[in-house]
Amino acid sequence: MEEISVYDVSSRKDSVYDKIQEELSKYFKIKFNEIALEYEIFDANSACKIDFNESSLLIHLHREKLNVSPQVFKTYLKSHFVERINPLIEYFKSLPPWNGKDHVKRYAGYVNTDDNELFRLHLLKWAVRAVKTVFLKEAINKHVLVLEGGQSFGKSYFLNFLCPTQLEKYLYTHLGIGRDERIKLAKSLIINIEELDVMGKYDINAIKALISQVSINERLPYADKSTLLYRTCSFLASTNRAEFLCDDTGSVRWIIFSVIEKIDFSYSKEFNIDDFWSQAYHIFKYQKDFKSDLTQEEIKVNELRNERFTIQSVENEFVLKYYSTSDNLSDFRTPSEIVTELQVMGHKLIAQKVGSALKKHNFTRIKHAKRQVYGYLAKPKFRDSPWGFTDS
């Protein structure tokens, strides 16, 4: 192992830690799983995995006249004697070479969406970004691939199937808010958010923040200090509700497709998901010119598509209903002034959201020369008051 060449520089091998290693290696092989964040132990002869029990190992050492304290043993476990493994990287490196067939396109073909060709493209890009997230510390999958459609269409199962069987323990189907949930970002391959239907605005926007997170710095259970962990997971989601986005500042993180009919379940019997990932891994490793991130044009198209999934705020509705774009300085208004003009309608509007709505709908923003404040050129559709006005 590389660690041994770095740390085993002493010619003396008679420390208590060397004796622990000599004794335990007769019967066991201990490894630290960097993704599960736990120790794993294997029978030295059969290589079969057994339950890791720190206390039982200490008892064994004491029976062999090695009176080791728990603290000394913990130091041993954290040392270079214990091999560190990454099962996600091991999985991808162990895949058979890609045979050149478009397995991603085939898997996408089991679903009939509102745009099948675009779905195939984004599924491929998502998969390559997922591989990059596992291998590269600073490269994360910043987008959630979402399936929207009728209940019992098989959306969640289709997305969960993307996780290979041998990596099932690295699939999570729930994500809340809190330390344990943040740690999941570094303990999984896929997080499939199945509860978008019941999430409120706060939860969805909090998850959006997690989607952009590269690393976490948290104190792990039983640890004596915080640990910097790099994210390994990619996000998927499904919903039965057509309108669930409520972020007025943009929805670029969500790539949503409507499922038109029940998903063809035959993939579960005839499709080998390893083929899917061998293609994605090959593209990541060998096709360096492949653009897995969204282009500026793809971002624009995606935001336009997402408008139908967005819950319209009152501010957004009122801006469209009561104002039109203008190029006349006499129509200059700040968002706060618009809030004042519309307060007669009985809704408590937020100036920041009014500003976001004006920007979203391309109202010209300028700095007023005399007043020295920024605002928008927004021409009222009403004469004296919005009360009783109908936009016909």
Short mmCIF file of C-alpha atoms in Angstrom, two decimals:
data_model
loop_
_atom_site.label_atom_id
_atom_site.label_comp_id
_atom_site.label_asym_id
_atom_site.label_seq_id
_atom_site.Cartn_x
_atom_site.Cartn_y
_atom_site.Cartn_z
CA MET A 1 0.00 0.00 0.00
CA GLU A 2 1.16 3.56 -0.70
CA GLU A 3 0.59 4.64 2.92
CA ILE A 4 3.07 2.04 4.19
CA SER A 5 5.81 3.40 1.92
CA VAL A 6 5.18 6.83 3.41
CA TYR A 7 4.84 6.00 7.09
CA ASP A 8 6.88 2.79 7.55
CA VAL A 9 10.26 4.52 7.57
CA SER A 10 11.46 3.21 10.91
CA SER A 11 13.68 0.14 10.93
CA ARG A 12 12.20 -0.91 14.26
CA LYS A 13 9.02 -2.96 14.09
CA ASP A 14 8.54 -3.82 17.74
CA SER A 15 5.98 -1.23 18.84
CA VAL A 16 2.67 -2.21 20.37
CA TYR A 17 1.03 -1.25 17.08
CA ASP A 18 3.28 -3.61 15.12
CA LYS A 19 2.36 -6.37 17.55
CA ILE A 20 -1.35 -5.63 17.12
CA GLN A 21 -0.93 -5.77 13.36
CA GLU A 22 1.05 -9.00 13.50
CA GLU A 23 -1.53 -10.70 15.71
CA LEU A 24 -4.72 -9.54 13.99
CA SER A 25 -3.42 -10.14 10.46
CA LYS A 26 -3.17 -13.86 11.26
CA TYR A 27 -6.96 -14.05 11.35
CA PHE A 28 -8.47 -10.84 10.01
CA LYS A 29 -8.22 -8.14 7.39
CA ILE A 30 -9.53 -4.79 8.63
CA LYS A 31 -10.46 -2.00 6.23
CA PHE A 32 -12.00 1.45 6.61
CA ASN A 33 -14.85 2.21 4.22
CA GLU A 34 -14.46 5.87 3.27
CA ILE A 35 -18.04 6.10 1.97
CA ALA A 36 -19.92 4.23 4.68
CA LEU A 37 -17.54 5.84 7.21
CA GLU A 38 -17.20 2.57 9.09
CA TYR A 39 -14.73 -0.25 9.63
CA GLU A 40 -15.17 -3.56 7.86
CA ILE A 41 -13.51 -6.82 8.84
CA PHE A 42 -12.91 -9.93 6.75
CA ASP A 43 -11.76 -13.45 7.54
CA ALA A 44 -8.11 -13.67 6.49
CA ASN A 45 -8.54 -17.14 5.00
CA SER A 46 -11.98 -17.10 3.39
CA ALA A 47 -12.18 -13.32 2.75
CA CYS A 48 -15.77 -13.48 4.03
CA LYS A 49 -17.04 -10.31 5.65
CA ILE A 50 -17.93 -10.58 9.33
CA ASP A 51 -19.44 -8.15 11.81
CA PHE A 52 -16.93 -5.61 13.05
CA ASN A 53 -16.83 -5.59 16.84
CA GLU A 54 -14.11 -3.47 18.37
CA SER A 55 -14.63 -4.91 21.85
CA SER A 56 -14.29 -8.50 20.61
CA LEU A 57 -11.00 -7.65 18.91
CA LEU A 58 -9.71 -6.14 22.13
CA ILE A 59 -10.68 -9.31 24.02
CA HIS A 60 -8.81 -11.40 21.46
CA LEU A 61 -5.68 -9.27 21.90
CA HIS A 62 -5.86 -9.57 25.69
CA ARG A 63 -6.19 -13.35 25.43
CA GLU A 64 -2.96 -13.32 23.44
CA LYS A 65 -1.27 -11.35 26.25
CA LEU A 66 -1.40 -8.05 24.39
CA ASN A 67 -2.83 -5.75 27.03
CA VAL A 68 -3.94 -2.95 24.74
CA SER A 69 -6.05 -0.05 25.98
CA PRO A 70 -9.12 1.05 23.99
CA GLN A 71 -7.39 4.35 23.16
CA VAL A 72 -4.29 2.59 21.83
CA PHE A 73 -6.50 0.35 19.71
CA LYS A 74 -8.36 3.37 18.30
CA THR A 75 -5.00 4.86 17.34
CA TYR A 76 -4.14 1.61 15.55
CA LEU A 77 -7.44 1.69 13.65
CA LYS A 78 -6.75 5.22 12.42
CA SER A 79 -3.23 4.35 11.28
CA HIS A 80 -1.75 3.26 7.96
CA PHE A 81 -2.05 -0.37 9.08
CA VAL A 82 -5.74 -0.24 8.18
CA GLU A 83 -6.44 -0.05 4.46
CA ARG A 84 -8.87 2.65 3.31
CA ILE A 85 -11.31 1.64 0.58
CA ASN A 86 -13.78 3.51 -1.61
CA PRO A 87 -16.46 1.08 -2.85
CA LEU A 88 -17.86 3.60 -5.34
CA ILE A 89 -14.54 4.03 -7.13
CA GLU A 90 -13.90 0.28 -6.90
CA TYR A 91 -17.26 -0.38 -8.59
CA PHE A 92 -16.57 1.84 -11.59
CA LYS A 93 -13.02 0.56 -12.04
CA SER A 94 -14.24 -3.04 -11.95
CA LEU A 95 -16.84 -2.56 -14.70
CA PRO A 96 -16.26 -4.36 -18.00
CA PRO A 97 -15.18 -2.07 -20.84
CA TRP A 98 -18.03 -0.30 -22.64
CA ASN A 99 -19.04 -2.25 -25.74
CA GLY A 100 -19.94 0.87 -27.73
CA LYS A 101 -23.72 0.41 -27.57
CA ASP A 102 -25.90 3.30 -26.36
CA HIS A 103 -27.19 1.73 -23.15
CA VAL A 104 -28.24 5.09 -21.71
CA LYS A 105 -30.51 5.69 -24.70
CA ARG A 106 -31.96 2.21 -24.30
CA TYR A 107 -32.72 2.76 -20.60
CA ALA A 108 -34.27 6.15 -21.33
CA GLY A 109 -36.47 4.43 -23.91
CA TYR A 110 -38.45 2.63 -21.21
CA VAL A 111 -39.99 6.00 -20.28
CA ASN A 112 -42.34 8.06 -22.45
CA THR A 113 -41.84 11.72 -21.53
CA ASP A 114 -42.90 15.10 -22.90
CA ASP A 115 -39.56 15.24 -24.78
CA ASN A 116 -37.90 11.84 -25.17
CA GLU A 117 -34.83 13.03 -27.07
CA LEU A 118 -34.10 15.75 -24.53
CA PHE A 119 -34.64 13.27 -21.69
CA ARG A 120 -32.09 10.89 -23.22
CA LEU A 121 -29.56 13.72 -23.50
CA HIS A 122 -30.02 14.91 -19.92
CA LEU A 123 -29.97 11.37 -18.53
CA LEU A 124 -26.59 10.82 -20.22
CA LYS A 125 -25.21 14.13 -18.98
CA TRP A 126 -26.51 13.44 -15.47
CA ALA A 127 -24.83 10.00 -15.46
CA VAL A 128 -21.44 11.36 -16.56
CA ARG A 129 -21.67 14.13 -13.95
CA ALA A 130 -22.50 11.46 -11.35
CA VAL A 131 -19.27 9.61 -12.19
CA LYS A 132 -17.28 12.86 -12.05
CA THR A 133 -18.73 13.60 -8.62
CA VAL A 134 -17.39 10.27 -7.32
CA PHE A 135 -13.89 10.69 -8.76
CA LEU A 136 -13.21 14.43 -8.63
CA LYS A 137 -13.39 16.34 -5.36
CA GLU A 138 -14.30 19.72 -6.85
CA ALA A 139 -16.65 18.47 -9.58
CA ILE A 140 -20.21 17.96 -8.37
CA ASN A 141 -23.49 17.15 -10.05
CA LYS A 142 -25.36 20.44 -9.58
CA HIS A 143 -28.64 19.32 -11.13
CA VAL A 144 -31.52 17.15 -9.99
CA LEU A 145 -33.17 14.98 -12.64
CA VAL A 146 -36.89 14.93 -11.82
CA LEU A 147 -39.72 12.77 -13.14
CA GLU A 148 -43.20 14.28 -12.79
CA GLY A 149 -46.31 12.28 -13.55
CA GLY A 150 -49.28 10.30 -12.36
CA GLN A 151 -49.32 8.21 -9.22
CA SER A 152 -48.26 4.56 -9.63
CA PHE A 153 -46.42 5.32 -12.88
CA GLY A 154 -43.30 3.64 -11.47
CA LYS A 155 -41.16 6.78 -11.36
CA SER A 156 -39.38 6.14 -8.05
CA TYR A 157 -38.56 2.51 -8.85
CA PHE A 158 -37.20 3.50 -12.25
CA LEU A 159 -34.88 6.03 -10.63
CA ASN A 160 -33.85 3.70 -7.79
CA PHE A 161 -32.95 1.04 -10.36
CA LEU A 162 -30.10 3.31 -11.48
CA CYS A 163 -28.24 2.30 -8.32
CA PRO A 164 -26.36 -0.99 -8.92
CA THR A 165 -27.35 -3.87 -6.64
CA GLN A 166 -23.92 -4.08 -4.98
CA LEU A 167 -24.14 -0.38 -4.08
CA GLU A 168 -27.67 -0.39 -2.64
CA LYS A 169 -26.44 0.69 0.79
CA TYR A 170 -25.28 3.92 -0.87
CA LEU A 171 -28.77 4.79 -2.10
CA TYR A 172 -30.93 7.08 0.06
CA THR A 173 -34.58 7.82 -0.65
CA HIS A 174 -35.11 10.51 1.96
CA LEU A 175 -33.35 13.78 2.61
CA GLY A 176 -34.22 16.07 5.47
CA ILE A 177 -32.53 19.04 7.03
CA GLY A 178 -29.79 18.62 9.63
CA ARG A 179 -26.28 17.33 10.29
CA ASP A 180 -27.04 13.66 9.57
CA GLU A 181 -28.68 14.63 6.29
CA ARG A 182 -25.68 16.71 5.24
CA ILE A 183 -23.35 13.80 5.98
CA LYS A 184 -25.37 11.73 3.48
CA LEU A 185 -23.88 13.89 0.73
CA ALA A 186 -20.57 12.09 1.29
CA LYS A 187 -22.02 8.66 2.09
CA SER A 188 -24.01 7.89 -1.05
CA LEU A 189 -23.97 7.46 -4.79
CA ILE A 190 -27.58 8.51 -5.31
CA ILE A 191 -30.11 10.41 -3.23
CA ASN A 192 -33.57 9.95 -4.70
CA ILE A 193 -35.93 12.52 -3.17
CA GLU A 194 -39.27 10.74 -3.20
CA GLU A 195 -41.20 13.21 -1.04
CA LEU A 196 -41.22 16.35 -3.20
CA ASP A 197 -45.03 16.21 -3.12
CA VAL A 198 -45.20 16.96 0.58
CA MET A 199 -42.29 19.39 0.84
CA GLY A 200 -42.89 23.04 1.53
CA LYS A 201 -41.05 26.01 0.11
CA TYR A 202 -38.52 26.07 2.96
CA ASP A 203 -37.59 22.40 2.54
CA ILE A 204 -37.23 22.59 -1.24
CA ASN A 205 -35.05 25.70 -1.09
CA ALA A 206 -32.95 24.12 1.69
CA ILE A 207 -32.39 21.07 -0.52
CA LYS A 208 -31.44 23.38 -3.37
CA ALA A 209 -28.63 24.69 -1.15
CA LEU A 210 -27.42 21.12 -0.53
CA ILE A 211 -27.41 20.42 -4.27
CA SER A 212 -24.77 23.13 -4.72
CA GLN A 213 -22.59 21.96 -1.82
CA VAL A 214 -19.13 20.63 -2.73
CA SER A 215 -18.05 19.45 0.71
CA ILE A 216 -19.18 19.27 4.31
CA ASN A 217 -17.29 19.89 7.52
CA GLU A 218 -19.12 18.05 10.28
CA ARG A 219 -18.31 16.28 13.51
CA LEU A 220 -19.07 12.64 12.85
CA PRO A 221 -20.65 10.42 15.52
CA TYR A 222 -18.05 9.43 18.15
CA ALA A 223 -15.43 11.70 16.53
CA ASP A 224 -13.48 14.19 18.65
CA LYS A 225 -13.29 16.89 15.97
CA SER A 226 -14.90 17.96 12.70
CA THR A 227 -14.03 16.09 9.51
CA LEU A 228 -13.90 17.53 6.00
CA LEU A 229 -15.79 15.23 3.65
CA TYR A 230 -16.20 15.66 -0.08
CA ARG A 231 -19.53 15.05 -1.70
CA THR A 232 -20.03 11.86 -3.71
CA CYS A 233 -23.79 11.82 -4.33
CA SER A 234 -25.99 12.87 -7.23
CA PHE A 235 -29.65 13.76 -6.87
CA LEU A 236 -32.79 12.35 -8.44
CA ALA A 237 -36.41 13.10 -7.57
CA SER A 238 -39.99 12.28 -8.49
CA THR A 239 -43.31 14.00 -7.88
CA ASN A 240 -46.99 13.54 -8.61
CA ARG A 241 -47.57 17.28 -8.32
CA ALA A 242 -47.19 19.38 -11.45
CA GLU A 243 -46.36 22.60 -9.60
CA PHE A 244 -43.74 22.28 -6.87
CA LEU A 245 -41.00 24.82 -7.64
CA CYS A 246 -41.29 27.99 -5.60
CA ASP A 247 -37.91 29.70 -5.90
CA ASP A 248 -38.36 33.14 -7.45
CA THR A 249 -34.64 33.47 -8.15
CA GLY A 250 -34.48 30.66 -10.69
CA SER A 251 -34.86 26.91 -11.04
CA VAL A 252 -31.81 25.91 -13.05
CA ARG A 253 -30.92 23.14 -10.56
CA TRP A 254 -34.05 21.16 -11.46
CA ILE A 255 -34.28 19.30 -14.79
CA ILE A 256 -37.88 18.09 -14.99
CA PHE A 257 -39.64 15.76 -17.39
CA SER A 258 -43.31 14.85 -17.43
CA VAL A 259 -43.96 11.11 -17.66
CA ILE A 260 -46.87 10.62 -20.06
CA GLU A 261 -47.85 7.06 -19.15
CA LYS A 262 -46.85 4.15 -16.92
CA ILE A 263 -43.18 3.27 -17.29
CA ASP A 264 -42.42 0.02 -19.11
CA PHE A 265 -41.41 -2.21 -16.19
CA SER A 266 -39.65 -4.78 -18.37
CA TYR A 267 -36.34 -2.98 -17.78
CA SER A 268 -36.21 -4.60 -14.33
CA LYS A 269 -35.84 -8.04 -15.92
CA GLU A 270 -33.93 -7.40 -19.11
CA PHE A 271 -31.68 -4.38 -18.52
CA ASN A 272 -28.24 -4.64 -16.91
CA ILE A 273 -27.59 -1.35 -15.12
CA ASP A 274 -23.85 -2.08 -15.15
CA ASP A 275 -23.96 -1.47 -18.92
CA PHE A 276 -25.48 1.96 -18.27
CA TRP A 277 -22.66 2.91 -15.92
CA SER A 278 -19.89 1.39 -18.06
CA GLN A 279 -20.93 3.81 -20.82
CA ALA A 280 -20.98 6.80 -18.46
CA TYR A 281 -17.61 5.82 -16.94
CA HIS A 282 -16.05 5.39 -20.39
CA ILE A 283 -17.20 8.86 -21.45
CA PHE A 284 -15.88 10.38 -18.22
CA LYS A 285 -12.50 8.67 -18.55
CA TYR A 286 -11.80 8.81 -22.27
CA GLN A 287 -14.05 11.41 -23.95
CA LYS A 288 -12.58 14.54 -22.41
CA ASP A 289 -14.39 16.82 -24.88
CA PHE A 290 -17.83 15.60 -23.75
CA LYS A 291 -19.76 18.52 -22.24
CA SER A 292 -21.53 17.01 -19.24
CA ASP A 293 -22.44 20.41 -17.79
CA LEU A 294 -25.37 22.30 -19.24
CA THR A 295 -24.58 24.84 -21.94
CA GLN A 296 -25.98 28.37 -21.70
CA GLU A 297 -28.57 27.49 -24.32
CA GLU A 298 -29.59 24.35 -22.42
CA ILE A 299 -29.95 26.42 -19.24
CA LYS A 300 -32.27 28.88 -21.02
CA VAL A 301 -34.38 26.06 -22.47
CA ASN A 302 -34.56 24.35 -19.09
CA GLU A 303 -35.72 27.50 -17.28
CA LEU A 304 -38.45 28.00 -19.87
CA ARG A 305 -39.55 24.39 -19.46
CA ASN A 306 -39.60 24.77 -15.68
CA GLU A 307 -42.09 27.66 -15.73
CA ARG A 308 -44.99 25.23 -15.91
CA PHE A 309 -43.75 23.49 -12.76
CA THR A 310 -43.39 26.73 -10.79
CA ILE A 311 -45.90 27.90 -8.20
CA GLN A 312 -46.58 31.50 -9.19
CA SER A 313 -46.08 33.99 -6.37
CA VAL A 314 -48.63 36.74 -5.79
CA GLU A 315 -45.90 39.24 -6.64
CA ASN A 316 -45.31 37.56 -9.99
CA GLU A 317 -49.03 37.45 -10.82
CA PHE A 318 -49.58 41.10 -9.87
CA VAL A 319 -46.59 42.37 -11.85
CA LEU A 320 -47.89 40.68 -14.99
CA LYS A 321 -51.49 41.71 -14.37
CA TYR A 322 -51.01 45.36 -13.48
CA TYR A 323 -47.83 46.47 -15.31
CA SER A 324 -46.30 46.34 -18.77
CA THR A 325 -42.75 46.96 -19.95
CA SER A 326 -41.82 50.49 -20.97
CA ASP A 327 -38.94 52.61 -22.25
CA ASN A 328 -40.29 55.86 -20.81
CA LEU A 329 -38.54 57.38 -17.80
CA SER A 330 -41.88 58.65 -16.51
CA ASP A 331 -42.77 55.00 -15.76
CA PHE A 332 -39.82 54.58 -13.38
CA ARG A 333 -40.72 52.77 -10.17
CA THR A 334 -38.86 51.00 -7.42
CA PRO A 335 -40.18 47.64 -6.20
CA SER A 336 -41.14 49.31 -2.90
CA GLU A 337 -43.22 51.90 -4.75
CA ILE A 338 -45.03 49.14 -6.61
CA VAL A 339 -45.77 47.46 -3.27
CA THR A 340 -47.31 50.74 -2.10
CA GLU A 341 -49.37 51.12 -5.29
CA LEU A 342 -50.76 47.60 -4.95
CA GLN A 343 -51.40 47.55 -1.20
CA VAL A 344 -55.03 48.48 -1.86
CA MET A 345 -55.45 44.92 -3.21
CA GLY A 346 -55.16 43.57 0.34
CA HIS A 347 -52.13 41.32 -0.17
CA LYS A 348 -48.91 41.72 1.79
CA LEU A 349 -46.33 41.93 -0.99
CA ILE A 350 -42.56 41.68 -0.54
CA ALA A 351 -40.46 44.26 -2.41
CA GLN A 352 -37.63 41.79 -3.05
CA LYS A 353 -40.03 39.36 -4.74
CA VAL A 354 -41.54 42.19 -6.78
CA GLY A 355 -38.03 43.03 -7.97
CA SER A 356 -37.37 39.39 -8.87
CA ALA A 357 -40.62 39.26 -10.86
CA LEU A 358 -39.76 42.46 -12.74
CA LYS A 359 -36.32 41.10 -13.59
CA LYS A 360 -37.72 37.72 -14.61
CA HIS A 361 -40.13 39.32 -17.08
CA ASN A 362 -37.50 41.59 -18.62
CA PHE A 363 -38.59 44.96 -17.27
CA THR A 364 -35.77 47.45 -17.92
CA ARG A 365 -33.74 48.23 -14.79
CA ILE A 366 -32.04 51.63 -14.60
CA LYS A 367 -30.58 54.07 -12.10
CA HIS A 368 -32.65 57.24 -11.90
CA ALA A 369 -30.36 60.21 -12.59
CA LYS A 370 -32.04 62.62 -10.18
CA ARG A 371 -33.13 60.24 -7.43
CA GLN A 372 -29.93 58.17 -7.54
CA VAL A 373 -31.79 54.92 -6.90
CA TYR A 374 -32.28 51.82 -9.01
CA GLY A 375 -35.71 50.81 -10.24
CA TYR A 376 -37.64 49.55 -13.24
CA LEU A 377 -39.54 51.06 -16.14
CA ALA A 378 -42.97 49.60 -15.41
CA LYS A 379 -46.05 51.21 -16.92
CA PRO A 380 -49.29 50.71 -14.94
CA LYS A 381 -52.15 49.16 -16.86
CA PHE A 382 -54.61 50.85 -14.50
CA ARG A 383 -55.39 54.58 -14.36
CA ASP A 384 -55.71 55.72 -10.76
CA SER A 385 -55.92 52.50 -8.77
CA PRO A 386 -55.56 48.78 -9.41
CA TRP A 387 -58.75 48.20 -7.44
CA GLY A 388 -61.44 46.93 -9.81
CA PHE A 389 -59.02 46.72 -12.76
CA THR A 390 -59.42 43.73 -15.08
CA ASP A 391 -56.78 42.84 -17.63
CA SER A 392 -58.92 42.07 -20.67
#
